[in-house]
CSV table of C-alpha atoms in Angstrom, one decimal:
chain,number,residue,atom,x,y,z
A,37,UNK,CA,-9.2,-24.6,-10.0
A,38,UNK,CA,-9.7,-20.8,-10.7
A,39,UNK,CA,-11.2,-18.1,-8.9
A,40,UNK,CA,-12.3,-15.3,-11.2
A,41,UNK,CA,-13.2,-11.6,-9.7
A,42,UNK,CA,-15.1,-9.5,-11.5
A,43,UNK,CA,-16.6,-6.2,-10.6
A,44,UNK,CA,-18.7,-3.8,-12.3
A,45,UNK,CA,-21.1,-1.2,-12.0
A,46,UNK,CA,-24.7,-1.1,-13.2
A,47,UNK,CA,-25.6,0.9,-16.4
A,48,UNK,CA,-26.8,4.1,-15.9
A,49,UNK,CA,-30.6,3.9,-15.0
A,50,UNK,CA,-30.3,0.3,-14.0
A,51,UNK,CA,-32.1,0.0,-10.4
A,52,UNK,CA,-30.5,-2.9,-7.3
A,53,UNK,CA,-33.5,-4.3,-7.9
A,54,UNK,CA,-33.2,-4.6,-11.5
A,55,UNK,CA,-29.7,-5.8,-10.9
A,56,UNK,CA,-30.5,-8.3,-8.3
A,57,UNK,CA,-33.5,-9.8,-10.3
A,58,UNK,CA,-31.3,-10.0,-13.9
A,59,UNK,CA,-28.9,-12.1,-11.0
A,60,UNK,CA,-31.1,-14.7,-10.7
A,61,UNK,CA,-31.8,-15.0,-14.4
A,62,UNK,CA,-28.5,-15.3,-15.0
A,63,UNK,CA,-27.7,-18.0,-12.5
A,64,UNK,CA,-30.7,-20.1,-13.8
A,65,UNK,CA,-30.1,-19.6,-17.3
A,66,UNK,CA,-26.3,-19.5,-18.1
A,67,UNK,CA,-24.8,-19.7,-14.8
A,68,UNK,CA,-26.5,-23.1,-14.1
A,69,UNK,CA,-25.6,-24.5,-17.9
A,70,UNK,CA,-22.0,-23.2,-18.0
A,71,UNK,CA,-19.5,-26.7,-17.7
A,72,UNK,CA,-17.0,-26.6,-15.3
A,73,UNK,CA,-18.7,-23.7,-13.1
A,74,UNK,CA,-18.5,-25.1,-9.2
A,75,UNK,CA,-19.9,-21.6,-7.5
A,76,UNK,CA,-20.8,-17.9,-8.2
A,77,UNK,CA,-20.9,-15.7,-5.4
A,78,UNK,CA,-22.5,-11.9,-6.1
A,79,UNK,CA,-21.7,-9.3,-4.2
A,80,UNK,CA,-22.8,-5.9,-3.1
A,81,UNK,CA,-19.4,-3.4,-2.9
A,82,UNK,CA,-19.0,0.1,-1.6
A,83,UNK,CA,-20.0,1.5,-5.8
A,84,UNK,CA,-21.1,-1.4,-7.8
A,85,UNK,CA,-20.9,-5.1,-7.9
A,86,UNK,CA,-18.2,-8.3,-7.9
A,87,UNK,CA,-18.8,-11.9,-8.7
A,88,UNK,CA,-16.9,-14.7,-7.4
A,89,UNK,CA,-16.6,-17.6,-10.1
A,90,UNK,CA,-14.8,-20.5,-9.0
A,91,UNK,CA,-13.8,-23.1,-11.7
A,92,UNK,CA,-12.7,-26.6,-12.4
A,93,UNK,CA,-10.1,-25.6,-14.5
A,94,UNK,CA,-8.1,-22.9,-16.7
A,95,UNK,CA,-9.6,-24.3,-19.9
A,96,UNK,CA,-13.3,-23.9,-18.7
A,97,UNK,CA,-12.9,-20.2,-18.1
A,98,UNK,CA,-11.0,-19.3,-21.5
A,99,UNK,CA,-14.0,-21.5,-23.2
A,100,UNK,CA,-16.5,-19.7,-21.7
A,101,UNK,CA,-14.9,-15.8,-22.0
A,102,UNK,CA,-14.8,-16.8,-25.5
A,103,UNK,CA,-18.3,-17.5,-26.1
A,104,UNK,CA,-19.6,-15.5,-23.6
A,105,UNK,CA,-20.3,-12.6,-25.9
A,106,UNK,CA,-22.4,-14.5,-27.9
A,107,UNK,CA,-24.8,-16.1,-25.3
A,108,UNK,CA,-28.1,-14.3,-25.1
A,109,UNK,CA,-28.8,-15.4,-21.8
A,110,UNK,CA,-25.2,-14.0,-20.9
A,111,UNK,CA,-25.7,-10.5,-22.6
A,112,UNK,CA,-29.1,-10.3,-20.9
A,113,UNK,CA,-27.0,-9.2,-17.8
A,114,UNK,CA,-24.1,-8.0,-19.2
A,115,UNK,CA,-26.4,-5.1,-21.2
A,116,UNK,CA,-27.3,-4.2,-17.1
A,117,UNK,CA,-24.0,-2.9,-16.6
A,118,UNK,CA,-21.6,-0.8,-17.2
A,119,UNK,CA,-19.0,-1.9,-19.3
A,120,UNK,CA,-16.3,0.7,-18.7
A,121,UNK,CA,-16.3,0.1,-15.1
A,122,UNK,CA,-15.9,-3.8,-16.2
A,123,UNK,CA,-12.8,-5.6,-14.2
A,124,UNK,CA,-12.1,-9.5,-14.7
A,125,UNK,CA,-8.9,-11.2,-12.8
A,126,UNK,CA,-8.4,-15.2,-13.2
A,127,UNK,CA,-6.0,-16.5,-9.9
A,128,UNK,CA,-5.2,-20.1,-9.8
A,129,UNK,CA,-6.1,-21.7,-6.7
A,130,UNK,CA,-2.8,-23.2,-5.1
A,131,UNK,CA,-5.0,-24.4,-1.4
A,132,UNK,CA,-8.1,-24.1,-0.7
A,133,UNK,CA,-9.2,-25.0,3.3
A,134,UNK,CA,-12.4,-25.0,4.5
A,135,UNK,CA,-13.1,-24.6,8.2
């Protein structure tokens, strides 16, 4: 499994409420259709937002990263974010334990 952590700020003049609504649409119209995506957590940080995606495989992440910019539903959400603030890191899960 791969955990992808993405951080970003809202674009200028985009409100928190607009980001929340866009996130729900992003989940429904884009994330729910991504092959290999197990889950997405959407978090508020001190100065912006964070997504934690859990993927079945590195190949699933790579496939989505190659096509993200061509997907209208993905871009509807991305256009509300400040692209200059974007960070994205992928980590391989070595062990996962639920308590």
